[in-house]
Amino acid sequence: MDIQQQQQQQKSGQDLNQKHQIFQDNFDFFFFVNTSSTNGFQVAKNFLTKEKNNDQQLQQQEKQFQEVPQFEEQQNGETENEMQEILYEHKVQHNLNEIRFQFPKKKNRNLKDKQDKIFVNVYFVDLLNKVQKQKGFQLMKQKEEEKYSQVRAVVCGGDGSIIWVIDEMINAKIQVANVAISAIAIGTGNDFCRAMGWGTETFDSIGGETLNMSLLKNLVDKMINSQIQDLDIWDIEIETGRDGYFQQIKGQNCKRKKMKLKDENGKIKNKIKHHMVNYFSIGLDAQIGFNFDNYRTNFRCINKLVYCWQGFKKLFVKKLRVDKILDSFKMKKTKKQKGKGKIVRLIFYVKEFLNYEIDEITDIDTQNTTQISKQSTDENNKNNLDNQHGHEHHCIFKSSEYMKRKEYQNLDIEQQQQEQEENGGHRYLTGDPINLICCNISSYCAGAQDIWGNCGNSGLQNKEKIRYNQNNEPFKESHHGDGQLEFMTFRNILEFIIERYKGGNGSRITQGSGPYEILFKEKDEDGKSIFTYFQIDGEYYKIIEPKMIKISHTQDVIGGKIKVMVNTEKAIKQKFQKFA
């Protein structure tokens, strides 16, 4: 190799390193829009382009540079020289509508100071357009692998759309841990947006008759400066009996009807598995949501009225009671699983660290990242073992009818005492509750905030009907990235409704990292087959002959966690109330 070639290679390497430095504070934002609702269509109206039949139409799209109004005055002491004008470019690229912003770098930004401007590409992707959706995730994968910029995903939809986008990212083999996720509230509940501090505004004016770049620019600016936190992802596996099945409301508006879930071969499913990021519940609130789905409209204000009406009707009819259908609720822990998550995450972070050293670039800026974990994996394991009293299977509660069964009555006194000790003294649900709720975030059912922290009493009692004292348990305030789930119940529908306006009506059951197993009874009191309702992240189902539910940290993403953008100024503040 001659001297000239060596100099060219050296220059090429320097150019590459310089390119990495230039782009490490730049961003690629992907706005994934669920256009099935009116709000979603309004947001997308001026930003989503349909599939073109030929490339000539794409080439005819002209670059349009327009001046956007200056930054509004900040209360952080910025000088007039820093109040620069922002340019944007609107064009069609990769068959997606792209908006390109140029921001001045402000003093308060937690970004590396290697350039005086920040360049942001914003791509809008229609989730219902199969071609555009495929190209959108392909482009995201390409951007994430190139590591020339920080990649962000913004979900424009309801709570169910969040996990939809995450699932699509996993299927596209995108390193989900390198992409921070946020959302714009377009659904009915919008609990994810509430919990992460992004509010419930629909941002209709972004895609209204006037192209409102100023509003879009301000939103992107806030997300760039948001705090990056962990969010746990969970697997929910549900299984029916031999003749059981699942139902879900399908269709649009007046054409909605109950449909049995079937696999690709048209066979009725008796087992399903879903990811969960927000919450999961069994019982009356899921029944209300299921009936609401039958009358859902494209208008959010009408949907709220429909939901309220469905809840109001349940005040005057016979309710589903979870104690009548649940047989037991257990937490399981195997020796092979202890510490496994910690080792996997350690390997991943070492690998990522080495990559960063080579590329001199971080996908999610470490100075802008807050790794929040109130308990390490070891501490979680210790708490679980303490709760289990040294046993691999800890029974959190059993059906109140258990001690009346022959299998218990046939045991001698010593065997009965031993079983009670192993199962925590036979705890039962108090108050004949209407539901069992499992939360991963701090908002539930369209705005009931921090149910776990506000709980007023224990939801468990012993055979003498004395409430179980939970003050001695290692329970703490919840957080969406602490590797734990919180379980609660409500005694009646009125308390459940009031919780949204005044907290403290729920009853605390347990908190932990699982995995959990919920078993159902085979028959009800009349000898008939059991049926009930459940929901996962606002997606409602009816289940006939339920058999078992398993809840565990997912293995589909590294460490069972993803990154989320949190607006800490408006995020729900949590607490932990001990009982009197």
Coordinates of C-alpha atoms in Angstrom, one line a residue:
M1 CA 0.0 0.0 0.0
D2 CA 1.6 3.3 -1.1
I3 CA 1.7 6.5 1.0
Q4 CA -1.1 8.2 -0.9
Q5 CA -3.5 5.3 -0.2
Q6 CA -2.6 5.3 3.5
Q7 CA -3.3 9.1 3.6
Q8 CA -6.6 8.6 1.9
Q9 CA -7.6 5.8 4.4
Q10 CA -6.5 7.9 7.3
K11 CA -8.5 10.9 6.0
S12 CA -11.5 8.6 5.4
G13 CA -11.3 7.4 9.0
Q14 CA -11.1 11.0 10.3
D15 CA -14.1 12.0 8.2
L16 CA -16.1 9.1 9.6
N17 CA -15.2 10.0 13.2
Q18 CA -16.0 13.6 12.5
K19 CA -19.3 12.5 10.9
H20 CA -20.2 10.5 14.1
Q21 CA -19.4 13.5 16.3
I22 CA -21.5 15.8 14.1
F23 CA -24.6 13.5 14.2
Q24 CA -24.5 12.2 17.8
D25 CA -26.7 15.1 18.9
N26 CA -29.1 14.8 16.0
F27 CA -32.4 13.0 16.0
D28 CA -34.7 10.9 13.9
F29 CA -38.3 11.0 15.1
F30 CA -40.8 8.5 13.8
F31 CA -44.4 9.5 14.4
F32 CA -46.5 6.3 14.1
V33 CA -50.1 7.3 13.6
N34 CA -53.2 5.1 14.2
T35 CA -55.5 6.7 11.6
S36 CA -58.5 4.5 12.5
S37 CA -59.9 7.3 14.7
T38 CA -61.0 10.8 13.7
N39 CA -58.4 12.3 16.0
G40 CA -55.7 10.2 14.4
F41 CA -56.8 11.2 10.9
Q42 CA -56.7 14.9 11.8
V43 CA -53.1 14.6 13.1
A44 CA -52.1 12.7 10.0
K45 CA -54.0 14.8 7.5
N46 CA -51.3 16.9 6.1
F47 CA -48.3 14.7 6.9
L48 CA -49.2 11.2 5.6
T49 CA -48.7 10.5 1.9
K50 CA -50.3 7.5 0.3
E51 CA -48.3 4.9 -1.8
K52 CA -47.3 6.4 -5.1
N53 CA -47.5 4.5 -8.3
N54 CA -44.4 5.9 -9.9
D55 CA -41.2 7.7 -8.9
Q56 CA -41.9 10.7 -11.1
Q57 CA -44.5 12.0 -8.6
L58 CA -41.9 11.7 -5.9
Q59 CA -39.4 13.7 -7.9
Q60 CA -41.8 16.4 -8.5
Q61 CA -42.1 17.2 -4.8
E62 CA -40.2 20.4 -4.3
K63 CA -38.2 21.3 -1.3
Q64 CA -40.0 24.1 0.5
F65 CA -38.0 26.1 3.1
Q66 CA -40.1 28.4 5.2
E67 CA -39.3 30.5 8.3
V68 CA -40.9 29.3 11.4
P69 CA -41.6 31.9 14.2
Q70 CA -38.7 32.3 16.7
F71 CA -38.5 30.4 19.9
E72 CA -40.9 31.7 22.5
E73 CA -39.0 33.4 25.4
Q74 CA -37.7 30.8 27.9
Q75 CA -37.3 31.6 31.5
N76 CA -33.8 30.2 31.6
G77 CA -31.9 33.4 30.8
E78 CA -31.4 32.9 27.1
T79 CA -29.9 35.9 25.3
E80 CA -31.4 37.4 22.1
N81 CA -28.6 36.0 20.1
E82 CA -29.7 32.5 21.0
M83 CA -33.2 33.2 19.8
Q84 CA -32.5 32.1 16.3
E85 CA -34.9 31.4 13.5
I86 CA -35.7 27.7 12.8
L87 CA -35.9 26.4 9.3
Y88 CA -37.8 23.4 8.2
E89 CA -37.9 21.4 5.0
H90 CA -40.9 19.4 4.0
K91 CA -40.4 16.7 1.4
V92 CA -41.3 13.1 0.5
Q93 CA -38.5 10.6 1.1
H94 CA -38.6 6.8 1.3
N95 CA -42.2 7.3 0.3
L96 CA -42.8 8.8 3.8
N97 CA -43.6 12.4 4.5
E98 CA -40.5 13.9 6.2
I99 CA -40.2 17.2 8.1
R100 CA -36.7 18.4 8.8
F101 CA -36.1 20.9 11.6
Q102 CA -33.0 22.8 12.5
F103 CA -32.8 23.9 16.2
P104 CA -30.2 26.2 17.8
K105 CA -28.4 24.4 20.7
K106 CA -29.6 26.0 23.9
K107 CA -27.7 26.1 27.2
N108 CA -30.2 24.1 29.1
R109 CA -29.9 21.1 26.7
N110 CA -28.3 18.0 28.2
L111 CA -26.5 17.2 25.0
K112 CA -22.8 17.0 24.0
D113 CA -21.5 20.4 23.0
K114 CA -19.9 19.5 19.7
Q115 CA -22.0 21.5 17.3
D116 CA -24.0 24.7 17.6
K117 CA -27.2 23.3 15.9
I118 CA -29.3 20.2 16.2
F119 CA -30.9 18.7 13.2
V120 CA -34.1 16.7 13.6
N121 CA -35.8 14.5 10.9
V122 CA -39.4 13.8 11.6
Y123 CA -41.1 11.0 9.6
F124 CA -44.8 10.3 9.7
V125 CA -46.0 6.7 9.2
D126 CA -49.6 5.5 8.8
L127 CA -49.9 2.3 10.8
L128 CA -52.9 1.2 8.7
N129 CA -51.0 1.6 5.4
K130 CA -49.2 -1.7 5.2
V131 CA -46.7 -0.6 2.6
Q132 CA -45.9 2.6 4.4
K133 CA -45.7 0.9 7.8
Q134 CA -43.2 -1.6 6.4
K135 CA -41.0 1.1 5.0
G136 CA -41.3 3.1 8.1
F137 CA -39.9 0.3 10.4
Q138 CA -37.3 -0.6 7.8
L139 CA -36.1 3.0 7.8
M140 CA -36.1 3.0 11.6
K141 CA -34.0 -0.1 11.7
Q142 CA -31.5 1.4 9.2
K143 CA -31.2 4.6 11.2
E144 CA -30.8 2.7 14.5
E145 CA -28.0 0.5 13.0
E146 CA -26.1 3.4 11.4
K147 CA -25.9 5.1 14.8
Y148 CA -25.5 8.5 13.2
S149 CA -28.4 9.9 15.2
Q150 CA -30.6 9.2 18.2
V151 CA -33.8 7.4 17.1
R152 CA -37.1 8.2 18.8
A153 CA -40.6 6.6 18.3
V154 CA -43.7 8.7 19.0
V155 CA -47.0 6.7 19.0
C156 CA -50.0 8.8 18.0
G157 CA -52.8 6.6 19.3
G158 CA -54.4 5.1 22.3
D159 CA -53.0 2.8 25.0
G160 CA -53.3 -0.3 22.7
S161 CA -51.3 1.4 20.0
I162 CA -48.2 1.6 22.3
I163 CA -47.7 -2.1 22.4
W164 CA -48.7 -2.4 18.7
V165 CA -45.7 -0.3 17.8
I166 CA -43.4 -2.1 20.2
D167 CA -44.4 -5.4 18.8
E168 CA -43.7 -4.2 15.2
M169 CA -40.3 -3.0 16.3
I170 CA -39.5 -6.4 17.8
N171 CA -40.8 -8.2 14.6
A172 CA -38.6 -5.9 12.5
K173 CA -35.6 -6.9 14.7
I174 CA -34.9 -3.4 15.8
Q175 CA -32.8 -3.0 19.0
V176 CA -35.7 -1.7 21.1
A177 CA -33.4 -0.7 24.0
N178 CA -31.8 1.9 21.7
V179 CA -35.0 3.6 20.8
A180 CA -36.8 5.8 23.3
I181 CA -40.6 5.8 23.0
S182 CA -43.2 8.5 23.7
A183 CA -46.9 9.0 22.7
I184 CA -49.4 11.6 21.7
A185 CA -52.9 11.1 23.2
I186 CA -55.4 10.2 20.5
G187 CA -57.2 7.3 22.2
T188 CA -60.0 7.2 24.8
G189 CA -58.0 6.3 28.0
N190 CA -54.5 7.7 27.2
D191 CA -53.1 6.4 30.5
F192 CA -49.6 6.0 29.1
C193 CA -49.5 9.7 28.1
R194 CA -50.7 10.7 31.6
A195 CA -48.2 8.6 33.4
M196 CA -45.3 9.8 31.3
G197 CA -46.3 13.5 31.6
W198 CA -47.4 14.2 28.1
G199 CA -51.0 15.0 29.1
T200 CA -54.2 14.2 27.2
E201 CA -54.1 16.9 24.4
T202 CA -54.9 15.4 21.0
F203 CA -52.8 17.9 19.0
D204 CA -55.5 18.0 16.4
S205 CA -54.2 21.3 15.1
I206 CA -50.9 19.7 14.0
G207 CA -52.8 18.1 11.1
G208 CA -55.6 20.6 10.7
E209 CA -56.4 22.8 7.7
T210 CA -53.3 24.9 8.5
L211 CA -49.9 23.3 8.6
N212 CA -48.9 24.1 12.2
M213 CA -45.1 23.7 12.2
S214 CA -44.7 25.8 15.4
L215 CA -46.8 23.3 17.5
L216 CA -45.0 20.3 16.1
K217 CA -41.6 22.0 16.6
N218 CA -42.4 22.8 20.3
L219 CA -43.5 19.2 20.9
V220 CA -40.3 17.8 19.4
D221 CA -38.2 20.3 21.4
K222 CA -39.8 19.1 24.6
M223 CA -39.2 15.4 23.8
I224 CA -35.5 16.1 23.0
N225 CA -35.1 17.6 26.4
S226 CA -37.2 14.9 28.2
Q227 CA -35.8 12.4 30.7
I228 CA -35.1 8.9 29.5
Q229 CA -36.3 6.2 31.9
D230 CA -36.8 2.4 31.9
L231 CA -40.2 0.8 31.3
D232 CA -40.8 -2.8 32.1
I233 CA -42.5 -5.1 29.5
W234 CA -44.4 -8.1 30.7
D235 CA -45.8 -11.2 29.0
I236 CA -49.4 -12.2 29.7
E237 CA -50.3 -15.8 28.8
I238 CA -53.9 -16.9 29.1
E239 CA -55.2 -20.4 28.6
T240 CA -58.7 -21.8 28.5
G241 CA -60.1 -25.3 29.2
R242 CA -60.6 -27.8 26.4
D243 CA -63.9 -26.3 25.2
G244 CA -63.0 -22.7 26.1
Y245 CA -62.5 -19.8 23.7
F246 CA -61.9 -16.0 23.6
Q247 CA -64.2 -13.3 22.2
Q248 CA -63.4 -9.8 21.1
I249 CA -65.4 -7.0 19.5
K250 CA -64.4 -6.6 15.9
G251 CA -65.5 -4.3 13.1
Q252 CA -66.3 -0.6 12.7
N253 CA -69.1 1.4 14.2
C254 CA -72.5 -0.2 13.5
K255 CA -70.9 -3.3 12.0
R256 CA -69.2 -4.3 15.3
K257 CA -69.9 -7.8 16.6
K258 CA -68.4 -10.5 18.9
M259 CA -65.9 -12.6 17.2
K260 CA -64.1 -15.8 18.4
L261 CA -60.4 -15.5 18.2
K262 CA -58.9 -17.9 15.6
D263 CA -55.4 -18.8 14.5
E264 CA -54.0 -18.5 11.0
N265 CA -55.5 -21.9 10.1
G266 CA -59.0 -20.8 11.2
K267 CA -58.9 -22.9 14.4
I268 CA -60.4 -21.5 17.5
K269 CA -57.7 -20.4 19.9
N270 CA -57.6 -21.7 23.5
K271 CA -54.3 -19.9 24.3
I272 CA -53.1 -16.4 23.7
K273 CA -49.9 -14.5 24.6
H274 CA -49.6 -10.7 24.7
H275 CA -47.1 -8.1 25.8
M276 CA -48.2 -5.6 28.4
V277 CA -46.8 -2.2 29.3
N278 CA -49.7 -0.4 31.1
Y279 CA -52.0 -2.8 33.1
F280 CA -54.0 -5.9 33.1
S281 CA -57.3 -6.7 34.9
I282 CA -59.9 -9.4 35.4
G283 CA -63.5 -8.6 36.3
L284 CA -66.1 -5.9 36.1
D285 CA -64.1 -3.1 34.7
A286 CA -63.0 -5.3 31.8
Q287 CA -66.7 -6.2 31.3
I288 CA -67.6 -2.6 31.1
G289 CA -64.8 -2.0 28.6
F290 CA -65.9 -5.0 26.5
N291 CA -69.5 -3.7 26.3
F292 CA -68.2 -0.2 25.5
D293 CA -66.2 -1.6 22.6
N294 CA -69.5 -2.7 21.1
Y295 CA -70.7 0.9 20.9
R296 CA -67.4 2.7 20.3
T297 CA -67.4 5.6 17.9
N298 CA -64.7 7.7 16.2
F299 CA -65.3 10.6 18.5
R300 CA -63.5 10.7 21.9
C301 CA -66.1 12.9 23.7
I302 CA -68.9 10.5 22.7
N303 CA -66.8 7.5 23.7
K304 CA -66.5 8.9 27.2
L305 CA -70.2 9.2 27.5
V306 CA -70.7 5.6 26.2
Y307 CA -68.2 4.3 28.7
C308 CA -69.8 6.2 31.6
W309 CA -73.2 4.8 30.6
Q310 CA -71.9 1.3 30.6
G311 CA -70.5 1.8 34.0
F312 CA -73.7 3.4 35.4
K313 CA -75.8 0.4 34.2
K314 CA -73.6 -2.0 36.3
L315 CA -74.8 -0.2 39.5
F316 CA -78.2 -1.9 39.2
V317 CA -77.3 -5.4 37.9
K318 CA -75.7 -8.5 39.4
K319 CA -71.9 -8.2 39.3
L320 CA -69.1 -10.5 38.5
R321 CA -67.2 -11.4 41.7
V322 CA -63.6 -12.5 41.2
D323 CA -63.6 -14.6 44.4
K324 CA -66.4 -16.7 42.8
I325 CA -64.2 -17.6 39.7
L326 CA -60.6 -17.5 41.0
D327 CA -59.2 -20.7 42.6
S328 CA -55.8 -19.3 43.6
F329 CA -53.1 -16.7 43.0
K330 CA -49.5 -17.8 43.3
M331 CA -46.0 -16.3 42.8
K332 CA -43.5 -18.8 41.5
K333 CA -39.7 -18.6 41.6
T334 CA -37.3 -21.2 40.3
K335 CA -33.6 -21.4 41.1
K336 CA -32.6 -21.1 37.4
Q337 CA -34.4 -17.8 37.1
K338 CA -32.7 -16.1 40.1
G339 CA -30.2 -13.5 38.9
K340 CA -30.8 -14.5 35.3
G341 CA -32.1 -11.0 34.3
K342 CA -29.1 -9.3 35.9
I343 CA -26.6 -11.4 34.0
V344 CA -28.4 -10.9 30.6
R345 CA -28.5 -7.1 31.2
L346 CA -24.9 -7.0 32.2
I347 CA -23.8 -8.8 29.0
F348 CA -25.9 -6.4 27.0
Y349 CA -24.6 -3.2 28.6
V350 CA -20.9 -4.4 28.3
K351 CA -21.6 -5.1 24.6
E352 CA -23.2 -1.7 24.1
F353 CA -20.3 0.0 26.0
L354 CA -17.7 -1.5 23.7
N355 CA -19.7 -0.5 20.6
Y356 CA -19.9 3.1 21.9
E357 CA -16.1 3.2 22.5
I358 CA -15.5 2.1 18.9
D359 CA -18.1 4.5 17.3
E360 CA -17.6 7.4 19.8
I361 CA -21.3 7.8 19.8
T362 CA -24.2 6.9 22.1
D363 CA -27.7 6.0 20.9
I364 CA -29.3 7.5 23.9
D365 CA -27.1 10.2 25.4
T366 CA -26.0 9.0 28.8
Q367 CA -26.0 12.5 30.1
N368 CA -29.7 12.7 29.3
T369 CA -30.5 9.3 30.6
T370 CA -31.7 8.4 34.1
Q371 CA -31.6 4.7 34.9
I372 CA -34.3 4.4 37.6
S373 CA -34.4 1.2 39.5
K374 CA -35.3 1.4 43.2
Q375 CA -34.3 -2.2 43.8
S376 CA -31.6 -4.3 42.1
T377 CA -32.4 -7.8 40.9
D378 CA -30.8 -9.2 44.0
E379 CA -33.0 -7.1 46.3
N380 CA -36.1 -8.2 44.3
N381 CA -35.1 -11.8 44.7
K382 CA -34.5 -11.3 48.4
N383 CA -38.0 -9.7 48.8
N384 CA -39.6 -12.5 46.9
L385 CA -37.9 -15.1 49.0
D386 CA -38.9 -13.3 52.2
N387 CA -42.5 -13.2 51.0
Q388 CA -42.3 -16.9 50.1
H389 CA -41.2 -17.9 53.6
G390 CA -38.4 -20.0 52.0
H391 CA -40.7 -21.8 49.5
E392 CA -40.5 -21.9 45.7
H393 CA -44.3 -21.4 45.4
H394 CA -45.8 -18.7 47.5
C395 CA -49.7 -18.7 47.5
I396 CA -50.8 -15.1 47.8
F397 CA -54.4 -16.1 48.2
K398 CA -56.9 -18.9 47.7
S399 CA -60.6 -19.1 47.1
S400 CA -62.6 -18.7 50.3
E401 CA -64.2 -22.0 49.6
Y402 CA -60.9 -23.9 49.7
M403 CA -61.2 -25.1 53.3
K404 CA -64.6 -26.6 52.6
R405 CA -63.2 -28.9 49.9
K406 CA -62.7 -32.6 50.4
E407 CA -59.0 -32.4 49.5
Y408 CA -58.5 -30.1 52.5
Q409 CA -60.9 -31.9 54.9
N410 CA -59.2 -35.3 54.2
L411 CA -55.9 -34.0 55.6
D412 CA -55.1 -34.6 59.2
I413 CA -54.5 -31.7 61.6
E414 CA -50.7 -31.7 61.2
Q415 CA -51.0 -31.7 57.4
Q416 CA -53.6 -28.9 57.6
Q417 CA -51.3 -26.8 59.8
Q418 CA -48.3 -27.5 57.6
E419 CA -50.2 -26.5 54.4
Q420 CA -51.4 -23.3 56.1
E421 CA -47.9 -22.3 57.1
E422 CA -46.6 -23.0 53.6
N423 CA -49.4 -20.9 52.0
G424 CA -49.0 -17.9 54.3
G425 CA -51.8 -18.9 56.7
H426 CA -54.5 -19.3 54.0
R427 CA -55.2 -15.7 52.9
Y428 CA -58.4 -14.9 51.2
L429 CA -59.8 -11.9 49.4
T430 CA -61.8 -9.4 51.5
G431 CA -65.0 -7.7 50.6
D432 CA -66.0 -10.0 47.7
P433 CA -64.2 -7.7 45.2
I434 CA -65.4 -7.0 41.7
N435 CA -62.0 -7.1 40.0
L436 CA -58.3 -7.9 40.3
I437 CA -56.0 -5.2 38.8
C438 CA -52.4 -5.4 37.9
C439 CA -50.6 -2.1 37.2
N440 CA -47.2 -1.3 35.6
I441 CA -47.8 2.5 35.3
S442 CA -49.3 5.1 37.6
S443 CA -52.5 5.9 35.6
Y444 CA -55.4 3.5 35.2
C445 CA -58.8 3.6 33.5
A446 CA -58.5 7.1 31.9
G447 CA -57.0 8.9 34.8
A448 CA -57.2 7.1 38.1
Q449 CA -53.8 8.1 39.5
D450 CA -51.4 6.1 41.6
I451 CA -54.0 3.5 42.9
W452 CA -51.3 1.5 44.6
G453 CA -49.9 4.4 46.6
N454 CA -53.3 5.6 47.6
C455 CA -54.7 2.2 48.7
G456 CA -56.6 2.5 52.0
N457 CA -56.3 -1.0 53.3
S458 CA -55.3 -4.6 52.7
G459 CA -57.3 -6.7 50.3
L460 CA -56.4 -10.0 52.1
Q461 CA -57.8 -11.6 55.3
N462 CA -57.3 -14.9 57.2
K463 CA -59.8 -17.6 58.0
E464 CA -61.0 -15.6 61.1
K465 CA -61.7 -12.7 58.7
I466 CA -59.0 -10.5 60.2
R467 CA -57.3 -8.3 57.6
Y468 CA -53.7 -9.2 56.9
N469 CA -51.3 -6.6 58.2
Q470 CA -49.2 -5.6 55.2
N471 CA -47.1 -3.0 57.0
N472 CA -44.5 -5.6 57.7
E473 CA -44.2 -6.5 54.0
P474 CA -41.3 -4.9 51.9
F475 CA -43.8 -3.0 49.8
K476 CA -42.8 0.4 48.3
E477 CA -44.0 3.0 46.0
S478 CA -44.3 1.8 42.4
H479 CA -42.4 2.9 39.3
H480 CA -42.7 1.8 35.7
G481 CA -39.1 0.7 35.6
D482 CA -38.5 -1.0 38.9
G483 CA -39.1 -4.6 37.7
Q484 CA -42.2 -5.1 39.8
L485 CA -46.0 -5.2 39.4
E486 CA -48.6 -4.1 41.8
F487 CA -51.9 -5.9 42.4
M488 CA -55.1 -4.4 43.8
T489 CA -58.9 -4.9 44.1
F490 CA -62.0 -2.9 44.5
R491 CA -65.0 -4.0 46.6
N492 CA -67.7 -2.4 44.5
I493 CA -68.3 -0.4 41.3
L494 CA -69.0 2.8 43.2
E495 CA -65.6 2.8 44.9
F496 CA -64.0 2.1 41.5
I497 CA -65.8 5.1 39.9
I498 CA -64.9 7.4 42.8
E499 CA -61.2 6.4 42.6
R500 CA -60.7 8.6 39.5
Y501 CA -61.7 11.7 41.5
K502 CA -60.6 10.8 45.0
G503 CA -58.0 8.1 45.7
G504 CA -57.9 5.6 48.6
N505 CA -60.7 3.3 47.6
G506 CA -58.6 0.3 46.4
S507 CA -57.3 -2.6 48.5
R508 CA -53.6 -3.7 48.2
I509 CA -52.9 -7.3 47.4
T510 CA -49.2 -7.8 46.6
Q511 CA -46.2 -6.3 44.9
G512 CA -43.3 -8.2 43.3
S513 CA -41.4 -9.3 40.2
G514 CA -43.2 -12.6 39.7
P515 CA -43.6 -14.7 37.7
Y516 CA -47.3 -15.1 38.8
E517 CA -49.9 -17.7 38.1
I518 CA -53.6 -17.3 38.4
L519 CA -55.8 -20.4 38.4
F520 CA -59.5 -20.5 37.8
K521 CA -62.3 -22.8 39.2
E522 CA -63.7 -25.3 36.8
K523 CA -67.4 -24.6 37.7
D524 CA -69.3 -21.9 39.4
E525 CA -71.6 -22.4 42.5
D526 CA -74.4 -23.7 40.2
G527 CA -72.2 -26.2 38.5
K528 CA -72.0 -24.1 35.3
S529 CA -69.0 -23.3 33.2
I530 CA -67.0 -20.2 34.3
F531 CA -66.8 -17.1 32.1
T532 CA -65.3 -13.7 32.8
Y533 CA -63.7 -10.7 31.1
F534 CA -60.2 -9.4 31.1
Q535 CA -58.2 -6.5 29.5
I536 CA -54.6 -5.9 28.5
D537 CA -53.6 -2.3 27.9
G538 CA -57.2 -1.2 27.1
E539 CA -57.9 -4.2 24.7
Y540 CA -60.9 -6.0 26.1
Y541 CA -61.8 -9.7 25.9
K542 CA -64.4 -12.2 27.1
I543 CA -63.1 -15.7 28.0
I544 CA -65.2 -18.9 28.3
E545 CA -63.9 -21.6 30.6
P546 CA -60.7 -19.8 31.7
K547 CA -58.0 -22.1 33.1
M548 CA -54.8 -20.3 33.8
I549 CA -53.1 -16.9 33.5
K550 CA -49.3 -16.5 33.7
I551 CA -47.6 -13.1 34.1
S552 CA -43.8 -12.8 33.7
H553 CA -41.1 -10.4 32.6
T554 CA -40.7 -10.7 28.8
Q555 CA -37.7 -12.3 27.3
D556 CA -38.4 -10.7 23.9
V557 CA -36.3 -7.5 24.7
I558 CA -33.0 -7.3 26.6
G559 CA -33.6 -7.2 30.3
G560 CA -37.4 -7.0 29.8
K561 CA -37.2 -3.2 29.6
I562 CA -37.4 -0.5 27.0
K563 CA -36.7 3.2 27.1
V564 CA -39.4 5.9 27.4
M565 CA -39.3 9.7 27.2
V566 CA -40.8 11.2 30.3
N567 CA -41.8 14.8 30.8
T568 CA -40.9 15.0 34.5
E569 CA -42.6 18.3 35.1
K570 CA -46.0 16.9 34.4
A571 CA -45.5 13.2 35.1
I572 CA -47.7 11.7 37.9
K573 CA -46.1 12.1 41.3
Q574 CA -46.3 8.9 43.3
K575 CA -46.3 8.1 47.0
F576 CA -46.8 5.1 49.3
Q577 CA -49.4 5.3 52.0
K578 CA -49.1 2.9 55.0
F579 CA -52.3 1.8 56.7
A580 CA -53.4 3.1 60.1

